[in-house]
Amino acid sequence: NCVGGAGKPPTTGESQWIPASRIIHLADIGNWNINIFGVSEASNGHPILAVTHNIFHQSLEIGEYNSLTLLEDLDINREKFFRYVQVIESQMHAENVYHNAVHVADVLHNMLWLLTEGELTERMRLSKIEVFASLFACMIHDFDHPGVSNDFLVRTSNKRAILYNNQSVNENWHVAQAFALLNGDHSEIAWDEAWSEERHYNFRKLCISLVLATDMSKHFALLGKFRSRVADSSNAAEAFNPKDPKDREGVKN
């Protein structure tokens, strides 16, 4: 079970899941000017599912890879993955003015643009698992967000703040709960069932790094380091070494 019982998948049969035939086609997927609010309205309030489904059901070039076959290339159970996506979206709270499903879908789509049109995949020579992790981390980065800041949780001695010792409280919660779904007794959403322990370990480690980097108290320090590297380099395009694991992680963050 999830720590604190955050996310729980439907348990009453196939009718609980939205079939692929009912998910809208997005002709402008990958376009920077996509209207994410329009996507939310057209998808009947399921923008995360709509964006994720279109990424992996359309033939999009992501560096040398193709999004249409990426799930199969990584031994991911497609049907169970999209059930998992629906569980993630079901725990996004519509009453949140900002940290809601529309925001998550927007961040996810922005990452898609960076990986494709922004040439992040090619420039940093990202592997397939790194590409998928970048998209996945965006999808879960605000999972079950309470709608209040880390500082509020800490100052009110919220149970989440106590659980994570006041450190990146929301971010730790998001990523922990998202992976707890995969570790629980939920075979209907276990999209990673074919993965080895080592692959799952490395994937989770990468996602943790990416999600924790969204803590705004760390944002400006990370951005400052990024800008310094670019400023100190004679060629901005060569400021980061794609063969250096720390550089690869830093750019993705």
Short mmCIF file of C-alpha atoms in Angstrom, two decimals:
data_model
loop_
_atom_site.label_atom_id
_atom_site.label_comp_id
_atom_site.label_asym_id
_atom_site.label_seq_id
_atom_site.Cartn_x
_atom_site.Cartn_y
_atom_site.Cartn_z
CA ASN A 1 0.00 0.00 0.00
CA CYS A 2 1.02 3.63 -0.46
CA VAL A 3 2.51 5.37 2.57
CA GLY A 4 -0.41 7.18 4.13
CA GLY A 5 -2.79 5.62 1.60
CA ALA A 6 -2.61 8.26 -1.13
CA GLY A 7 -3.15 6.58 -4.48
CA LYS A 8 -5.32 3.52 -4.96
CA PRO A 9 -6.30 2.07 -8.36
CA PRO A 10 -9.86 1.09 -9.21
CA THR A 11 -10.70 -2.42 -8.08
CA THR A 12 -14.12 -3.12 -9.56
CA GLY A 13 -13.40 -4.26 -13.08
CA GLU A 14 -12.57 -3.14 -16.58
CA SER A 15 -15.36 -0.55 -16.71
CA GLN A 16 -13.29 1.67 -14.43
CA TRP A 17 -10.67 2.27 -17.13
CA ILE A 18 -11.00 4.74 -20.00
CA PRO A 19 -10.54 2.80 -23.28
CA ALA A 20 -8.13 4.05 -25.93
CA SER A 21 -11.02 4.63 -28.31
CA ARG A 22 -12.33 7.41 -26.05
CA ILE A 23 -9.05 9.31 -25.78
CA ILE A 24 -8.83 12.34 -28.07
CA HIS A 25 -6.29 12.64 -30.87
CA LEU A 26 -4.05 15.72 -30.56
CA ALA A 27 -2.94 16.94 -33.97
CA ASP A 28 -0.60 19.49 -32.37
CA ILE A 29 1.18 17.19 -29.93
CA GLY A 30 4.78 18.40 -29.60
CA ASN A 31 3.90 21.93 -30.73
CA TRP A 32 5.07 24.57 -28.27
CA ASN A 33 1.86 26.56 -28.79
CA ILE A 34 -0.51 23.74 -27.89
CA ASN A 35 -3.49 24.97 -25.86
CA ILE A 36 -3.24 22.79 -22.78
CA PHE A 37 -6.46 24.24 -21.33
CA GLY A 38 -8.18 23.31 -24.57
CA VAL A 39 -6.76 19.80 -24.24
CA SER A 40 -8.21 19.53 -20.74
CA GLU A 41 -11.62 20.65 -21.91
CA ALA A 42 -11.65 18.42 -24.99
CA SER A 43 -10.54 15.40 -22.95
CA ASN A 44 -13.28 15.91 -20.37
CA GLY A 45 -10.78 16.77 -17.67
CA HIS A 46 -8.13 14.16 -18.50
CA PRO A 47 -5.24 16.22 -19.92
CA ILE A 48 -2.50 14.00 -18.46
CA LEU A 49 -3.97 10.89 -20.04
CA ALA A 50 -4.57 12.71 -23.32
CA VAL A 51 -1.02 14.05 -23.61
CA THR A 52 0.64 10.82 -22.46
CA HIS A 53 -1.51 8.68 -24.75
CA ASN A 54 -0.75 10.86 -27.77
CA ILE A 55 2.98 10.85 -27.08
CA PHE A 56 3.12 7.06 -27.16
CA HIS A 57 0.48 6.48 -29.83
CA GLN A 58 1.86 8.85 -32.43
CA SER A 59 5.08 8.45 -34.38
CA LEU A 60 7.20 11.25 -32.91
CA GLU A 61 10.94 11.45 -33.44
CA ILE A 62 12.72 11.85 -30.11
CA GLY A 63 16.33 12.02 -31.16
CA GLU A 64 17.08 8.69 -32.80
CA TYR A 65 14.11 7.04 -31.11
CA ASN A 66 10.43 6.85 -32.00
CA SER A 67 7.79 7.48 -29.36
CA LEU A 68 5.39 4.99 -30.95
CA THR A 69 7.62 2.02 -30.12
CA LEU A 70 9.34 3.35 -27.00
CA LEU A 71 7.17 1.45 -24.52
CA GLU A 72 7.70 -1.88 -26.27
CA ASP A 73 11.41 -1.14 -26.68
CA LEU A 74 11.63 -0.79 -22.90
CA ASP A 75 9.52 -3.88 -22.13
CA ILE A 76 6.71 -1.79 -20.68
CA ASN A 77 3.23 -3.30 -20.62
CA ARG A 78 1.28 -0.75 -22.66
CA GLU A 79 -2.19 -1.55 -21.34
CA LYS A 80 -1.10 -1.53 -17.71
CA PHE A 81 0.93 1.65 -18.21
CA PHE A 82 -2.09 3.62 -19.36
CA ARG A 83 -4.10 2.26 -16.46
CA TYR A 84 -1.33 3.54 -14.21
CA VAL A 85 -1.52 6.95 -15.89
CA GLN A 86 -5.23 7.08 -15.08
CA VAL A 87 -4.53 6.33 -11.42
CA ILE A 88 -1.95 9.12 -11.32
CA GLU A 89 -4.44 11.57 -12.83
CA SER A 90 -7.22 10.46 -10.50
CA GLN A 91 -5.16 11.68 -7.55
CA MET A 92 -4.63 15.18 -8.96
CA HIS A 93 -6.91 17.55 -7.09
CA ALA A 94 -9.01 19.77 -9.35
CA GLU A 95 -9.61 22.23 -6.53
CA ASN A 96 -5.92 23.18 -6.61
CA VAL A 97 -5.59 26.47 -8.46
CA TYR A 98 -2.12 25.64 -9.81
CA HIS A 99 -0.88 22.18 -8.85
CA ASN A 100 -3.52 20.28 -10.79
CA ALA A 101 -3.76 17.95 -13.80
CA VAL A 102 -3.58 20.80 -16.32
CA HIS A 103 -0.28 21.97 -14.84
CA VAL A 104 1.17 18.44 -14.91
CA ALA A 105 0.07 17.92 -18.52
CA ASP A 106 1.68 21.25 -19.42
CA VAL A 107 5.00 20.33 -17.77
CA LEU A 108 4.90 16.91 -19.44
CA HIS A 109 4.30 18.46 -22.85
CA ASN A 110 7.05 21.03 -22.30
CA MET A 111 9.48 18.20 -21.59
CA LEU A 112 8.41 16.51 -24.82
CA TRP A 113 9.24 19.73 -26.68
CA LEU A 114 12.66 19.97 -25.00
CA LEU A 115 13.45 16.37 -25.89
CA THR A 116 12.40 16.85 -29.53
CA GLU A 117 12.46 20.40 -30.86
CA GLY A 118 14.84 21.50 -28.09
CA GLU A 119 17.19 18.70 -29.20
CA LEU A 120 17.92 17.67 -25.60
CA THR A 121 17.89 13.99 -26.53
CA GLU A 122 20.45 14.42 -29.28
CA ARG A 123 22.68 16.95 -27.57
CA MET A 124 23.00 14.93 -24.36
CA ARG A 125 22.83 11.57 -26.17
CA LEU A 126 20.09 10.36 -23.86
CA SER A 127 19.28 6.67 -23.75
CA LYS A 128 15.76 5.33 -24.22
CA ILE A 129 15.34 4.83 -20.49
CA GLU A 130 16.48 8.41 -19.82
CA VAL A 131 13.98 9.74 -22.32
CA PHE A 132 11.17 7.75 -20.75
CA ALA A 133 12.27 8.72 -17.23
CA SER A 134 12.23 12.41 -18.18
CA LEU A 135 8.64 12.13 -19.37
CA PHE A 136 7.55 9.86 -16.53
CA ALA A 137 9.04 12.15 -13.87
CA CYS A 138 7.07 15.06 -15.29
CA MET A 139 3.90 13.00 -15.17
CA ILE A 140 4.31 12.14 -11.46
CA HIS A 141 6.07 15.27 -10.23
CA ASP A 142 2.97 16.70 -8.46
CA PHE A 143 1.14 13.45 -7.70
CA ASP A 144 -1.42 13.92 -4.91
CA HIS A 145 -0.32 17.53 -4.32
CA PRO A 146 -2.08 19.00 -1.23
CA GLY A 147 -2.23 22.49 -2.73
CA VAL A 148 0.03 24.07 -0.13
CA SER A 149 3.77 24.75 0.00
CA ASN A 150 6.53 22.85 1.73
CA ASP A 151 6.96 25.72 4.16
CA PHE A 152 3.29 25.55 5.15
CA LEU A 153 3.54 21.81 5.77
CA VAL A 154 6.68 22.25 7.85
CA ARG A 155 5.34 25.15 9.95
CA THR A 156 2.07 23.34 10.68
CA SER A 157 3.89 20.11 11.61
CA ASN A 158 1.96 18.24 8.97
CA LYS A 159 2.43 14.46 9.00
CA ARG A 160 4.14 14.63 5.62
CA ALA A 161 6.69 17.11 6.96
CA ILE A 162 7.35 14.86 9.93
CA LEU A 163 7.68 11.84 7.64
CA TYR A 164 10.31 13.54 5.48
CA ASN A 165 12.07 15.54 8.20
CA ASN A 166 11.09 18.88 6.61
CA GLN A 167 13.16 18.10 3.52
CA SER A 168 11.48 18.67 0.12
CA VAL A 169 8.28 17.45 1.71
CA ASN A 170 5.93 17.64 -1.27
CA GLU A 171 8.49 16.41 -3.78
CA ASN A 172 9.42 13.40 -1.64
CA TRP A 173 5.73 12.60 -1.22
CA HIS A 174 4.99 12.80 -4.95
CA VAL A 175 7.71 10.43 -6.07
CA ALA A 176 7.38 8.03 -3.14
CA GLN A 177 3.64 7.61 -3.59
CA ALA A 178 3.92 7.19 -7.36
CA PHE A 179 6.39 4.34 -6.96
CA ALA A 180 4.51 2.85 -4.03
CA LEU A 181 1.71 2.12 -6.50
CA LEU A 182 4.10 -0.13 -8.40
CA ASN A 183 5.33 -1.86 -5.26
CA GLY A 184 1.86 -2.58 -3.95
CA ASP A 185 -0.45 -5.47 -4.73
CA HIS A 186 -1.85 -3.85 -7.86
CA SER A 187 -1.10 -6.23 -10.72
CA GLU A 188 -3.54 -4.43 -13.02
CA ILE A 189 -1.21 -1.39 -13.18
CA ALA A 190 2.16 -3.13 -12.84
CA TRP A 191 3.55 -1.89 -16.16
CA ASP A 192 7.13 -2.64 -15.05
CA GLU A 193 6.54 -6.33 -14.30
CA ALA A 194 9.03 -7.47 -16.95
CA TRP A 195 11.85 -5.30 -15.61
CA SER A 196 14.88 -6.59 -13.78
CA GLU A 197 15.60 -5.38 -10.27
CA GLU A 198 18.61 -3.44 -11.56
CA ARG A 199 16.64 -1.61 -14.26
CA HIS A 200 13.91 -0.68 -11.80
CA TYR A 201 16.50 0.53 -9.28
CA ASN A 202 18.28 2.74 -11.82
CA PHE A 203 15.01 4.08 -13.22
CA ARG A 204 13.64 4.97 -9.80
CA LYS A 205 16.93 6.59 -8.81
CA LEU A 206 16.80 8.82 -11.88
CA CYS A 207 13.16 9.75 -11.33
CA ILE A 208 13.82 10.63 -7.70
CA SER A 209 16.56 13.01 -8.78
CA LEU A 210 14.35 14.63 -11.40
CA VAL A 211 11.33 15.10 -9.12
CA LEU A 212 13.32 16.36 -6.12
CA ALA A 213 14.90 18.96 -8.41
CA THR A 214 11.44 20.55 -8.77
CA ASP A 215 11.67 21.82 -5.18
CA MET A 216 11.67 25.59 -5.74
CA SER A 217 14.02 26.12 -2.79
CA LYS A 218 16.65 24.34 -4.91
CA HIS A 219 15.59 25.74 -8.28
CA PHE A 220 17.68 28.91 -8.31
CA ALA A 221 20.82 27.13 -7.10
CA LEU A 222 20.47 24.59 -9.92
CA LEU A 223 19.70 27.31 -12.44
CA GLY A 224 22.69 29.33 -11.23
CA LYS A 225 25.04 26.39 -11.75
CA PHE A 226 23.59 25.81 -15.22
CA ARG A 227 24.07 29.44 -16.23
CA SER A 228 27.61 29.53 -14.84
CA ARG A 229 28.60 26.48 -16.87
CA VAL A 230 27.23 28.07 -20.03
CA ALA A 231 28.84 31.45 -19.31
CA ASP A 232 32.23 29.91 -18.57
CA SER A 233 32.24 27.89 -21.79
CA SER A 234 33.60 29.31 -25.03
CA ASN A 235 30.93 27.32 -26.85
CA ALA A 236 27.54 27.12 -25.10
CA ALA A 237 26.65 24.01 -27.10
CA GLU A 238 29.63 22.23 -25.53
CA ALA A 239 29.17 23.47 -21.96
CA PHE A 240 27.99 20.04 -20.83
CA ASN A 241 29.64 16.71 -21.57
CA PRO A 242 27.06 14.11 -22.66
CA LYS A 243 29.44 11.36 -21.48
CA ASP A 244 29.49 12.71 -17.92
CA PRO A 245 26.61 11.22 -15.86
CA LYS A 246 26.49 14.29 -13.58
CA ASP A 247 26.24 16.61 -16.56
CA ARG A 248 23.49 14.51 -18.10
CA GLU A 249 21.53 14.55 -14.84
CA GLY A 250 22.13 18.27 -14.34
CA VAL A 251 20.76 19.22 -17.74
CA LYS A 252 17.65 17.05 -17.29
CA ASN A 253 17.01 18.64 -13.89
#
